[in-house]
Amino acid sequence: MSNRHLSRIIVLQTLYEWDFRPEANLAELTRLNIENFNEPIDREFIERMMAGVIGAVVEIDAIIARAAPEWPVEQIASIDKTVLRMAIYELQHDRETPPRVVINEAVELAKAFGGDNSSKFINGVLGTLYRDDPRYADDESSAEADNVEMTDTTQSIEPLEELHDE
């Protein structure tokens, strides 16, 4: 497991928990999740992802709503929504990682932590965003993204309370 992969798992677990307890201390949640692993991590990446996703959550949720109009954001399983938020933040704002890597990582997280259809749903939404983004029109991998099939998940959750920074 690479530093970045483990770091994404920590971000996912922290944001997922915070999704249910928005009043919780985010720094404390992050610290506890980091302590659960006895491996090297990329703290700078974790901090950047956490701040970025939380800071852009309204914008990201609007992107999700446009990419998956048949699934209102509040009905998307919390774990799937968290994976999507992370990946969309990386694709839109943190251009350090190539888009194919971001999408592959998101699909792997969905397979590991989501439901039966999570990886297909995540792949479909991110593939749609990737295909429709003019920044990637000349990317060699855009032809592969054309083969992505939009798939729905059957999971749902209670509406997420508005996220706020403590």
Short mmCIF file of C-alpha atoms in Angstrom, two decimals:
data_model
loop_
_atom_site.label_atom_id
_atom_site.label_comp_id
_atom_site.label_asym_id
_atom_site.label_seq_id
_atom_site.Cartn_x
_atom_site.Cartn_y
_atom_site.Cartn_z
CA MET A 1 0.00 0.00 0.00
CA SER A 2 1.50 3.30 -1.05
CA ASN A 3 1.65 6.40 1.09
CA ARG A 4 -0.95 8.07 -1.08
CA HIS A 5 -3.31 5.10 -1.05
CA LEU A 6 -3.15 4.80 2.73
CA SER A 7 -3.49 8.57 3.00
CA ARG A 8 -6.65 8.44 0.88
CA ILE A 9 -8.04 5.73 3.17
CA ILE A 10 -7.42 7.97 6.18
CA VAL A 11 -9.11 10.92 4.44
CA LEU A 12 -12.03 8.69 3.47
CA GLN A 13 -12.51 7.34 6.98
CA THR A 14 -12.24 10.79 8.53
CA LEU A 15 -14.65 12.48 6.11
CA TYR A 16 -17.05 9.56 6.37
CA GLU A 17 -17.13 9.80 10.16
CA TRP A 18 -17.40 13.59 10.01
CA ASP A 19 -20.31 13.23 7.59
CA PHE A 20 -22.29 11.66 10.44
CA ARG A 21 -20.88 13.89 13.19
CA PRO A 22 -20.25 17.34 11.65
CA GLU A 23 -19.88 18.82 15.14
CA ALA A 24 -16.84 16.59 15.82
CA ASN A 25 -13.35 18.03 15.94
CA LEU A 26 -11.93 17.31 12.49
CA ALA A 27 -8.31 17.50 13.62
CA GLU A 28 -9.01 14.97 16.38
CA LEU A 29 -10.82 12.61 13.99
CA THR A 30 -7.88 12.82 11.59
CA ARG A 31 -5.33 12.18 14.37
CA LEU A 32 -7.24 9.12 15.59
CA ASN A 33 -7.51 7.67 12.09
CA ILE A 34 -3.80 8.24 11.46
CA GLU A 35 -2.98 6.45 14.73
CA ASN A 36 -4.93 3.38 13.57
CA PHE A 37 -2.18 2.67 11.03
CA ASN A 38 1.44 1.94 11.80
CA GLU A 39 2.72 2.88 8.36
CA PRO A 40 4.18 6.01 6.77
CA ILE A 41 1.60 8.43 5.43
CA ASP A 42 1.60 11.68 3.48
CA ARG A 43 0.41 14.19 6.12
CA GLU A 44 0.57 17.14 3.73
CA PHE A 45 -1.64 15.31 1.24
CA ILE A 46 -4.12 14.37 3.99
CA GLU A 47 -4.34 17.95 5.25
CA ARG A 48 -4.71 19.34 1.72
CA MET A 49 -7.42 16.83 0.83
CA MET A 50 -9.36 17.36 4.06
CA ALA A 51 -9.31 21.15 3.79
CA GLY A 52 -9.99 21.06 0.06
CA VAL A 53 -12.96 18.70 0.15
CA ILE A 54 -14.58 20.48 3.09
CA GLY A 55 -13.93 23.91 1.59
CA ALA A 56 -15.44 22.93 -1.77
CA VAL A 57 -18.19 20.55 -0.64
CA VAL A 58 -21.06 22.69 -1.95
CA GLU A 59 -19.38 23.04 -5.37
CA ILE A 60 -18.50 19.34 -5.43
CA ASP A 61 -22.03 18.26 -4.52
CA ALA A 62 -23.36 20.42 -7.37
CA ILE A 63 -20.97 18.63 -9.74
CA ILE A 64 -22.20 15.25 -8.45
CA ALA A 65 -25.81 16.35 -8.95
CA ARG A 66 -25.12 17.30 -12.58
CA ALA A 67 -23.16 14.10 -13.31
CA ALA A 68 -25.74 11.77 -11.71
CA PRO A 69 -29.08 13.58 -12.04
CA GLU A 70 -31.08 10.42 -11.40
CA TRP A 71 -29.49 10.17 -7.93
CA PRO A 72 -30.08 13.17 -5.66
CA VAL A 73 -26.92 13.79 -3.63
CA GLU A 74 -28.76 13.25 -0.33
CA GLN A 75 -29.80 9.76 -1.52
CA ILE A 76 -26.29 8.61 -2.46
CA ALA A 77 -24.74 6.29 0.12
CA SER A 78 -22.48 8.28 2.41
CA ILE A 79 -19.39 6.22 1.59
CA ASP A 80 -19.98 6.64 -2.16
CA LYS A 81 -20.58 10.35 -1.75
CA THR A 82 -17.37 10.69 0.28
CA VAL A 83 -15.32 8.83 -2.34
CA LEU A 84 -16.84 11.00 -5.09
CA ARG A 85 -16.13 14.19 -3.15
CA MET A 86 -12.49 13.22 -2.70
CA ALA A 87 -11.98 12.24 -6.34
CA ILE A 88 -13.79 15.28 -7.72
CA TYR A 89 -11.73 17.56 -5.49
CA GLU A 90 -8.55 15.96 -6.83
CA LEU A 91 -9.73 16.18 -10.44
CA GLN A 92 -10.89 19.78 -10.14
CA HIS A 93 -8.47 21.41 -7.71
CA ASP A 94 -5.47 19.25 -6.86
CA ARG A 95 -4.06 18.56 -10.30
CA GLU A 96 -0.96 16.83 -8.93
CA THR A 97 -2.25 13.30 -9.62
CA PRO A 98 -3.09 12.19 -13.18
CA PRO A 99 -6.87 11.83 -13.74
CA ARG A 100 -6.69 8.10 -14.51
CA VAL A 101 -4.91 7.49 -11.20
CA VAL A 102 -7.53 9.52 -9.30
CA ILE A 103 -10.35 7.54 -10.92
CA ASN A 104 -8.62 4.19 -10.35
CA GLU A 105 -7.98 5.05 -6.69
CA ALA A 106 -11.61 6.08 -6.22
CA VAL A 107 -12.84 2.83 -7.76
CA GLU A 108 -10.50 0.82 -5.51
CA LEU A 109 -11.74 2.68 -2.42
CA ALA A 110 -15.32 2.01 -3.49
CA LYS A 111 -14.56 -1.71 -3.94
CA ALA A 112 -12.92 -1.89 -0.51
CA PHE A 113 -15.38 0.19 1.50
CA GLY A 114 -18.60 0.56 -0.52
CA GLY A 115 -21.50 -1.65 -1.41
CA ASP A 116 -21.86 -4.13 -4.25
CA ASN A 117 -22.53 -1.47 -6.89
CA SER A 118 -20.37 1.31 -5.46
CA SER A 119 -17.37 0.86 -7.72
CA LYS A 120 -19.54 0.85 -10.85
CA PHE A 121 -21.41 3.95 -9.70
CA ILE A 122 -18.18 5.79 -8.81
CA ASN A 123 -16.56 4.77 -12.09
CA GLY A 124 -19.62 5.89 -14.04
CA VAL A 125 -19.86 9.32 -12.40
CA LEU A 126 -16.12 10.02 -12.62
CA GLY A 127 -15.93 8.66 -16.17
CA THR A 128 -18.73 11.03 -17.19
CA LEU A 129 -16.97 13.98 -15.59
CA TYR A 130 -13.67 13.01 -17.18
CA ARG A 131 -15.19 12.54 -20.64
CA ASP A 132 -17.05 15.85 -20.44
CA ASP A 133 -14.08 17.90 -19.19
CA PRO A 134 -12.45 19.81 -22.06
CA ARG A 135 -9.14 19.84 -20.15
CA TYR A 136 -8.79 16.13 -20.87
CA ALA A 137 -9.94 16.15 -24.51
CA ASP A 138 -6.40 15.51 -25.79
CA ASP A 139 -5.48 13.06 -23.03
CA GLU A 140 -4.42 9.65 -24.34
CA SER A 141 -6.67 7.95 -21.81
CA SER A 142 -9.82 9.81 -22.86
CA ALA A 143 -10.58 7.07 -25.37
CA GLU A 144 -10.67 4.57 -22.49
CA ALA A 145 -13.05 6.81 -20.55
CA ASP A 146 -15.46 6.69 -23.49
CA ASN A 147 -16.08 3.04 -22.60
CA VAL A 148 -17.28 3.88 -19.08
CA GLU A 149 -20.89 2.91 -18.52
CA MET A 150 -22.99 4.88 -16.05
CA THR A 151 -24.23 2.53 -13.34
CA ASP A 152 -26.56 3.34 -10.45
CA THR A 153 -26.23 2.26 -6.84
CA THR A 154 -29.26 1.04 -4.94
CA GLN A 155 -28.07 2.31 -1.57
CA SER A 156 -29.44 5.42 0.05
CA ILE A 157 -28.86 7.40 3.23
CA GLU A 158 -30.56 10.03 5.29
CA PRO A 159 -29.95 13.59 4.05
CA LEU A 160 -26.56 14.97 5.05
CA GLU A 161 -26.63 17.99 7.31
CA GLU A 162 -24.80 20.98 5.90
CA LEU A 163 -21.06 20.67 6.45
CA HIS A 164 -19.33 23.40 8.36
CA ASP A 165 -15.79 24.01 9.54
CA GLU A 166 -15.22 24.04 13.29
#
